């Protein structure tokens, strides 16, 4: 989990110890007076002696003034330091609270490419039936593509996703304003996706942004807010995966997703976090602060049973929306499918939706999507 910056404490300077200063003055003045009384020449006026004794008081007052000045300077420095620290922490929270405004979401999975099927997954939709393709060693959840060769499925999914992208309403007019493509998957699938678009005459920008984990998502959010300042500027985020093997009690799955990210997006995807030793309550509270939520999101979904159980302590319950049977194991694409489903649910219900998942390294991930703009 990314934590707020920690700054060393600025010890509060202590005030002068007034009692000691007054005792010191009394003692020194008494000693000086006794010495003058005994050593002062009798022929000299006593008034001159008392005037000389006043020098000690003036020196004492000057030293005390310097001490008070040092104390006041230290107090001022501490106030400035605390204000600077508070401003730095606030800037960190504001930066971490930035999100991606997503205008359009496309999903590809075991339910096919009909988008209405994925908007109904949260309402108890029937589970897809696993199949055992030729050459496979265990049942799998597969997209409805007529391919028999397992090794060629990922590029085929990418090409199919590209065709779905071209069919989306309003996309044809937006290509000149595309600023970059972010891809989840290998170079072969990315080349297949880009190839379909270029053969249709689409001129794509050169930047290709990696999007393999939540750190890449953070960088993508920063890139969007830095480079996409125009009203029509947008980013294309997409990816596909086809998992060939999984544990005995799990089903390998395959899926694809696409986001059109623009400032007119009606759902906002906030930064996600990995769980790395902190308590679920602490992590969930930080995600809620990212999204400006006073309580856990009313709806959460989980892509596997482990992540479903991991965050219950923090109030994020996905018991009613555990979707492992709908998707199977999706490796590094699983968090992004969770994000896509949360975006669809946030847009459909106009309520925040949390997502819980694991990546290919079994890291627990959590995030939230919220309605945005005029949705």
Short mmCIF file of C-alpha atoms in Angstrom, two decimals:
data_model
loop_
_atom_site.label_atom_id
_atom_site.label_comp_id
_atom_site.label_asym_id
_atom_site.label_seq_id
_atom_site.Cartn_x
_atom_site.Cartn_y
_atom_site.Cartn_z
CA UNK A 1 0.00 0.00 0.00
CA UNK A 2 1.20 3.48 -0.81
CA UNK A 3 1.39 5.39 2.44
CA UNK A 4 1.26 9.16 3.03
CA UNK A 5 4.71 10.73 3.34
CA UNK A 6 6.22 10.59 6.81
CA UNK A 7 8.24 13.53 8.08
CA UNK A 8 10.41 13.63 11.22
CA UNK A 9 8.95 15.33 14.25
CA UNK A 10 9.97 18.91 14.98
CA UNK A 11 10.50 18.99 18.74
CA UNK A 12 8.59 21.83 20.35
CA UNK A 13 11.12 24.27 21.84
CA UNK A 14 10.76 24.79 25.57
CA UNK A 15 10.22 28.30 27.01
CA UNK A 16 12.82 29.93 29.25
CA UNK A 17 12.70 28.62 32.80
CA UNK A 18 11.60 31.85 34.34
CA UNK A 19 12.01 30.75 37.95
CA UNK A 20 15.65 29.85 37.39
CA UNK A 21 16.30 33.14 35.63
CA UNK A 22 14.85 35.16 38.52
CA UNK A 23 16.67 33.06 41.08
CA UNK A 24 19.88 33.52 39.13
CA UNK A 25 19.36 37.29 39.02
CA UNK A 26 18.64 37.45 42.75
CA UNK A 27 21.70 35.37 43.59
CA UNK A 28 24.07 37.31 41.35
CA UNK A 29 22.68 40.64 42.46
CA UNK A 30 23.07 39.64 46.11
CA UNK A 31 26.66 38.45 45.61
CA UNK A 32 27.53 41.60 43.68
CA UNK A 33 25.95 43.83 46.32
CA UNK A 34 27.85 42.07 49.13
CA UNK A 35 31.14 42.36 47.22
CA UNK A 36 30.58 46.05 46.50
CA UNK A 37 29.61 46.71 50.12
CA UNK A 38 32.86 45.19 51.35
CA UNK A 39 35.23 46.37 48.65
CA UNK A 40 33.84 49.75 47.67
CA UNK A 41 36.18 52.60 48.72
CA UNK A 42 34.69 54.67 51.55
CA UNK A 43 35.70 57.94 49.91
CA UNK A 44 33.64 57.08 46.81
CA UNK A 45 29.92 57.96 46.82
CA UNK A 46 27.68 54.94 47.39
CA UNK A 47 25.43 56.08 44.55
CA UNK A 48 28.16 55.28 42.06
CA UNK A 49 28.34 51.73 43.46
CA UNK A 50 24.66 51.19 43.00
CA UNK A 51 24.92 52.50 39.46
CA UNK A 52 27.70 50.00 38.77
CA UNK A 53 25.55 47.19 40.12
CA UNK A 54 22.91 48.12 37.57
CA UNK A 55 25.30 46.92 34.83
CA UNK A 56 24.75 43.33 36.00
CA UNK A 57 20.99 43.72 35.74
CA UNK A 58 21.30 45.14 32.24
CA UNK A 59 23.55 42.26 31.14
CA UNK A 60 21.10 39.78 32.66
CA UNK A 61 18.22 41.44 30.80
CA UNK A 62 20.18 41.37 27.53
CA UNK A 63 21.01 37.66 27.88
CA UNK A 64 17.37 36.89 28.74
CA UNK A 65 16.19 38.86 25.71
CA UNK A 66 18.49 36.83 23.46
CA UNK A 67 17.16 33.62 25.03
CA UNK A 68 13.54 34.70 24.45
CA UNK A 69 14.38 35.70 20.87
CA UNK A 70 15.88 32.26 20.18
CA UNK A 71 12.77 30.65 21.68
CA UNK A 72 10.43 32.72 19.52
CA UNK A 73 12.45 31.98 16.37
CA UNK A 74 12.29 28.24 17.16
CA UNK A 75 8.52 28.47 17.68
CA UNK A 76 8.14 30.29 14.37
CA UNK A 77 10.25 27.68 12.56
CA UNK A 78 8.14 24.91 14.07
CA UNK A 79 4.90 26.55 12.92
CA UNK A 80 6.30 26.96 9.40
CA UNK A 81 7.52 23.34 9.40
CA UNK A 82 4.14 21.99 10.52
CA UNK A 83 2.31 24.05 7.87
CA UNK A 84 4.73 22.81 5.21
CA UNK A 85 4.29 19.20 6.32
CA UNK A 86 0.49 19.54 6.34
CA UNK A 87 0.55 21.08 2.86
CA UNK A 88 2.80 18.27 1.60
CA UNK A 89 0.51 15.59 3.02
CA UNK A 90 -2.56 17.30 1.55
CA UNK A 91 -0.88 17.47 -1.86
CA UNK A 92 -0.13 13.75 -1.59
CA UNK A 93 -3.77 12.94 -0.82
CA UNK A 94 -4.99 15.18 -3.63
CA UNK A 95 -2.61 13.47 -6.06
CA UNK A 96 -3.64 10.00 -4.90
CA UNK A 97 -7.31 10.99 -5.22
CA UNK A 98 -6.99 11.63 -8.96
CA UNK A 99 -8.73 9.09 -11.16
CA UNK A 100 -9.47 8.11 -14.74
CA UNK A 101 -12.76 9.43 -16.14
CA UNK A 102 -13.94 6.52 -18.30
CA UNK A 103 -16.41 7.30 -21.06
CA UNK A 104 -16.88 3.83 -22.53
CA UNK A 105 -16.25 0.24 -21.37
CA UNK A 106 -16.17 -2.83 -23.60
CA UNK A 107 -15.82 -6.37 -22.23
CA UNK A 108 -15.09 -9.65 -23.92
CA UNK A 109 -15.35 -12.92 -22.03
CA UNK A 110 -17.14 -16.23 -21.56
CA UNK A 111 -20.46 -14.43 -21.95
CA UNK A 112 -19.43 -13.38 -25.47
CA UNK A 113 -19.24 -9.83 -26.76
CA UNK A 114 -22.80 -8.70 -26.05
CA UNK A 115 -22.26 -5.88 -23.54
CA UNK A 116 -25.70 -6.21 -21.95
CA UNK A 117 -24.62 -9.63 -20.62
CA UNK A 118 -21.93 -8.04 -18.47
CA UNK A 119 -24.22 -5.40 -17.05
CA UNK A 120 -26.38 -8.23 -15.71
CA UNK A 121 -23.56 -10.17 -14.01
CA UNK A 122 -24.29 -8.46 -10.69
CA UNK A 123 -27.88 -9.71 -10.68
CA UNK A 124 -27.23 -13.43 -10.40
CA UNK A 125 -26.72 -14.30 -14.06
CA UNK A 126 -26.32 -17.96 -14.98
CA UNK A 127 -22.76 -19.29 -14.97
CA UNK A 128 -21.12 -20.02 -18.32
CA UNK A 129 -20.40 -23.67 -19.06
CA UNK A 130 -16.74 -24.74 -19.04
CA UNK A 131 -15.43 -26.51 -22.13
CA UNK A 132 -12.41 -28.71 -22.78
CA UNK A 133 -10.84 -27.57 -26.08
CA UNK A 134 -8.76 -29.89 -28.19
CA UNK A 135 -5.32 -30.26 -26.65
CA UNK A 136 -6.35 -28.90 -23.24
CA UNK A 137 -5.77 -30.87 -20.03
CA UNK A 138 -8.58 -29.36 -17.96
CA UNK A 139 -11.94 -27.60 -18.48
CA UNK A 140 -11.72 -23.90 -19.36
CA UNK A 141 -13.95 -20.85 -19.60
CA UNK A 142 -13.57 -19.63 -23.17
CA UNK A 143 -14.93 -16.79 -25.27
CA UNK A 144 -17.23 -17.76 -28.12
CA UNK A 145 -14.56 -17.76 -30.80
CA UNK A 146 -14.29 -20.54 -33.34
CA UNK A 147 -10.64 -21.37 -32.71
CA UNK A 148 -9.28 -24.81 -32.05
CA UNK A 149 -5.60 -23.92 -31.61
CA UNK A 150 -5.06 -22.80 -28.00
CA UNK A 151 -1.79 -21.02 -28.75
CA UNK A 152 -3.46 -18.62 -31.18
CA UNK A 153 -6.30 -17.51 -28.95
CA UNK A 154 -4.70 -14.38 -27.49
CA UNK A 155 -4.08 -12.66 -30.86
CA UNK A 156 -7.55 -13.74 -31.96
CA UNK A 157 -9.06 -12.15 -28.88
CA UNK A 158 -7.09 -8.97 -29.57
CA UNK A 159 -8.32 -8.83 -33.17
CA UNK A 160 -11.91 -9.40 -32.06
CA UNK A 161 -11.57 -6.67 -29.43
CA UNK A 162 -10.26 -4.29 -32.10
CA UNK A 163 -13.28 -4.99 -34.28
CA UNK A 164 -15.57 -4.30 -31.33
CA UNK A 165 -13.71 -1.02 -30.79
CA UNK A 166 -14.30 0.06 -34.38
CA UNK A 167 -18.00 -0.68 -33.99
CA UNK A 168 -18.48 1.50 -30.92
CA UNK A 169 -20.65 4.54 -31.62
CA UNK A 170 -18.76 7.83 -31.74
CA UNK A 171 -15.29 6.29 -31.91
CA UNK A 172 -14.68 6.99 -35.60
CA UNK A 173 -14.75 10.75 -35.05
CA UNK A 174 -12.41 10.55 -32.04
CA UNK A 175 -9.31 8.90 -33.55
CA UNK A 176 -7.54 12.20 -34.43
CA UNK A 177 -7.63 13.17 -30.75
CA UNK A 178 -6.21 9.89 -29.41
CA UNK A 179 -3.04 10.64 -27.43
CA UNK A 180 -1.76 7.16 -26.48
CA UNK A 181 -2.62 3.47 -26.20
CA UNK A 182 -2.16 1.56 -22.95
CA UNK A 183 -2.07 -2.21 -23.33
CA UNK A 184 -2.37 -5.14 -20.91
CA UNK A 185 -0.80 -8.22 -22.45
CA UNK A 186 2.10 -9.38 -24.55
CA UNK A 187 3.51 -7.71 -27.66
CA UNK A 188 1.98 -10.32 -29.96
CA UNK A 189 -1.56 -9.54 -28.83
CA UNK A 190 -0.87 -5.81 -28.95
CA UNK A 191 0.41 -6.09 -32.52
CA UNK A 192 -2.72 -8.03 -33.49
CA UNK A 193 -4.96 -5.35 -31.95
CA UNK A 194 -3.08 -2.46 -33.58
CA UNK A 195 -2.94 -4.30 -36.91
CA UNK A 196 -6.72 -4.48 -37.24
CA UNK A 197 -7.06 -0.77 -36.51
CA UNK A 198 -4.35 0.32 -38.95
CA UNK A 199 -5.74 -1.88 -41.73
CA UNK A 200 -9.02 0.00 -41.33
CA UNK A 201 -7.20 3.28 -41.95
CA UNK A 202 -6.91 4.41 -38.34
CA UNK A 203 -3.81 6.54 -37.72
CA UNK A 204 -2.61 5.71 -34.22
CA UNK A 205 -0.28 7.84 -32.09
CA UNK A 206 3.18 6.50 -31.37
CA UNK A 207 3.09 6.36 -27.54
CA UNK A 208 2.46 2.84 -26.20
CA UNK A 209 2.02 2.79 -22.44
CA UNK A 210 2.49 -0.39 -20.37
CA UNK A 211 -0.47 -1.35 -18.21
CA UNK A 212 0.40 -4.53 -16.35
CA UNK A 213 -0.17 -3.64 -12.69
CA UNK A 214 -1.46 -0.95 -10.35
CA UNK A 215 1.81 0.99 -10.54
CA UNK A 216 1.29 1.29 -14.31
CA UNK A 217 -2.29 2.41 -13.62
CA UNK A 218 -0.92 5.17 -11.36
CA UNK A 219 1.40 6.30 -14.14
CA UNK A 220 -1.49 6.21 -16.62
CA UNK A 221 -3.62 8.43 -14.39
CA UNK A 222 -0.74 10.90 -14.08
CA UNK A 223 -0.20 10.81 -17.86
CA UNK A 224 -3.84 11.51 -18.55
CA UNK A 225 -3.99 14.54 -16.25
CA UNK A 226 -0.69 15.84 -17.60
CA UNK A 227 -1.06 15.28 -21.34
CA UNK A 228 -4.81 15.13 -22.07
CA UNK A 229 -5.74 18.72 -21.32
CA UNK A 230 -7.94 19.27 -24.36
CA UNK A 231 -11.66 18.61 -24.11
CA UNK A 232 -11.50 16.00 -26.89
CA UNK A 233 -8.18 14.36 -25.93
CA UNK A 234 -8.50 10.72 -24.90
CA UNK A 235 -6.60 7.54 -24.09
CA UNK A 236 -7.37 4.02 -25.24
CA UNK A 237 -6.76 1.34 -22.62
CA UNK A 238 -7.21 -2.30 -23.58
CA UNK A 239 -5.90 -5.79 -23.07
CA UNK A 240 -6.60 -9.49 -23.50
CA UNK A 241 -5.52 -12.72 -21.87
CA UNK A 242 -6.05 -16.43 -22.41
CA UNK A 243 -4.91 -18.54 -19.46
CA UNK A 244 -3.98 -22.09 -20.36
CA UNK A 245 -3.55 -23.67 -16.92
CA UNK A 246 -4.80 -23.09 -13.38
CA UNK A 247 -4.90 -24.91 -10.06
CA UNK A 248 -7.00 -28.03 -9.83
CA UNK A 249 -9.94 -26.29 -8.14
CA UNK A 250 -9.94 -23.34 -10.56
CA UNK A 251 -10.90 -22.79 -14.18
CA UNK A 252 -8.54 -21.09 -16.66
CA UNK A 253 -10.32 -18.17 -18.26
CA UNK A 254 -9.88 -15.68 -21.02
CA UNK A 255 -11.13 -12.14 -21.41
CA UNK A 256 -10.56 -8.73 -22.94
CA UNK A 257 -11.48 -5.20 -22.03
CA UNK A 258 -11.35 -1.71 -23.49
CA UNK A 259 -11.74 1.73 -21.93
CA UNK A 260 -12.18 5.05 -23.66
CA UNK A 261 -10.75 7.56 -21.18
CA UNK A 262 -11.74 11.19 -21.71
CA UNK A 263 -12.75 14.22 -19.70
CA UNK A 264 -16.39 13.57 -20.58
CA UNK A 265 -16.29 10.18 -18.86
CA UNK A 266 -19.27 9.41 -16.69
CA UNK A 267 -17.48 7.06 -14.29
CA UNK A 268 -14.29 7.74 -12.37
CA UNK A 269 -11.82 4.94 -11.70
CA UNK A 270 -9.69 5.70 -8.66
CA UNK A 271 -6.22 4.36 -7.97
CA UNK A 272 -6.03 0.86 -6.60
CA UNK A 273 -3.78 -0.58 -3.92
CA UNK A 274 -2.10 -3.88 -3.18
CA UNK A 275 -2.32 -5.31 0.30
CA UNK A 276 1.19 -5.59 1.73
CA UNK A 277 0.96 -6.36 5.42
CA UNK A 278 -1.34 -3.59 6.61
CA UNK A 279 -4.72 -4.40 8.13
CA UNK A 280 -7.76 -4.62 5.85
CA UNK A 281 -9.44 -1.83 7.81
CA UNK A 282 -6.49 0.53 7.22
CA UNK A 283 -6.32 -0.27 3.52
CA UNK A 284 -10.07 0.06 3.00
CA UNK A 285 -10.13 3.39 4.86
CA UNK A 286 -7.39 4.71 2.57
CA UNK A 287 -9.30 3.67 -0.57
CA UNK A 288 -12.43 5.34 0.80
CA UNK A 289 -10.48 8.54 1.34
CA UNK A 290 -9.23 8.41 -2.26
CA UNK A 291 -12.84 8.40 -3.44
CA UNK A 292 -14.16 10.81 -0.81
CA UNK A 293 -16.43 8.15 0.71
CA UNK A 294 -17.54 8.33 4.33
CA UNK A 295 -18.39 4.62 4.39
CA UNK A 296 -17.55 1.46 2.41
CA UNK A 297 -19.13 1.33 -1.05
CA UNK A 298 -22.61 -0.13 -0.98
CA UNK A 299 -21.69 -2.66 -3.68
CA UNK A 300 -18.47 -4.64 -4.07
CA UNK A 301 -17.49 -7.41 -6.47
CA UNK A 302 -14.73 -9.98 -6.23
CA UNK A 303 -13.03 -11.95 -8.99
CA UNK A 304 -11.99 -14.80 -6.65
CA UNK A 305 -12.82 -16.26 -3.25
CA UNK A 306 -9.54 -15.24 -1.61
CA UNK A 307 -9.96 -11.54 -2.28
CA UNK A 308 -13.62 -11.79 -1.31
CA UNK A 309 -12.65 -12.93 2.18
CA UNK A 310 -9.57 -10.73 2.59
CA UNK A 311 -11.30 -7.36 2.93
CA UNK A 312 -14.45 -8.21 4.90
CA UNK A 313 -12.82 -6.87 8.05
CA UNK A 314 -12.60 -3.45 6.41
CA UNK A 315 -16.33 -3.45 5.60
CA UNK A 316 -15.93 -4.24 1.89
CA UNK A 317 -18.12 -7.28 1.44
CA UNK A 318 -18.49 -9.00 -1.92
CA UNK A 319 -20.31 -12.11 -0.69
CA UNK A 320 -23.27 -11.43 -2.98
CA UNK A 321 -21.08 -10.65 -6.00
CA UNK A 322 -18.31 -13.23 -6.11
CA UNK A 323 -17.68 -13.67 -9.84
CA UNK A 324 -14.98 -16.34 -10.02
CA UNK A 325 -17.44 -18.70 -11.71
CA UNK A 326 -18.15 -16.11 -14.39
CA UNK A 327 -14.55 -15.47 -15.43
CA UNK A 328 -12.17 -18.09 -14.08
CA UNK A 329 -8.48 -17.32 -13.56
CA UNK A 330 -7.35 -14.29 -15.57
CA UNK A 331 -3.80 -13.72 -14.26
CA UNK A 332 -2.69 -10.07 -14.53
CA UNK A 333 -5.85 -9.10 -16.40
CA UNK A 334 -8.09 -9.96 -13.42
CA UNK A 335 -7.78 -6.57 -11.65
CA UNK A 336 -8.63 -4.75 -14.88
CA UNK A 337 -11.69 -6.90 -15.47
CA UNK A 338 -12.73 -6.11 -11.90
CA UNK A 339 -12.24 -2.40 -12.59
CA UNK A 340 -14.29 -2.66 -15.81
CA UNK A 341 -17.17 -4.38 -14.05
CA UNK A 342 -17.06 -1.83 -11.23
CA UNK A 343 -17.21 0.99 -13.81
CA UNK A 344 -20.25 -0.59 -15.46
CA UNK A 345 -21.96 -1.05 -12.09
CA UNK A 346 -21.17 2.51 -10.97
CA UNK A 347 -22.68 3.84 -14.18
CA UNK A 348 -25.70 1.55 -14.01
CA UNK A 349 -26.57 2.14 -10.33
CA UNK A 350 -25.12 5.67 -9.91
CA UNK A 351 -23.44 4.36 -6.76
CA UNK A 352 -19.79 3.64 -5.90
CA UNK A 353 -18.70 0.08 -6.58
CA UNK A 354 -15.62 -1.55 -5.08
CA UNK A 355 -13.61 -4.25 -6.82
CA UNK A 356 -11.43 -6.96 -5.24
CA UNK A 357 -9.05 -9.24 -7.07
CA UNK A 358 -5.71 -11.03 -7.28
CA UNK A 359 -3.07 -10.69 -9.97
CA UNK A 360 -0.88 -13.43 -11.46
CA UNK A 361 1.45 -13.21 -8.43
CA UNK A 362 -1.44 -13.69 -6.00
CA UNK A 363 -1.18 -10.13 -4.76
CA UNK A 364 -4.46 -8.94 -3.29
CA UNK A 365 -5.70 -5.77 -5.00
CA UNK A 366 -8.54 -3.41 -4.16
CA UNK A 367 -10.06 -0.31 -5.70
CA UNK A 368 -13.26 1.59 -6.35
CA UNK A 369 -15.16 3.25 -9.21
CA UNK A 370 -17.63 6.06 -8.62
CA UNK A 371 -20.14 8.01 -10.73
CA UNK A 372 -18.60 11.12 -12.22
CA UNK A 373 -19.69 14.25 -14.02
CA UNK A 374 -23.27 14.35 -15.24
CA UNK A 375 -23.96 10.65 -14.86
#
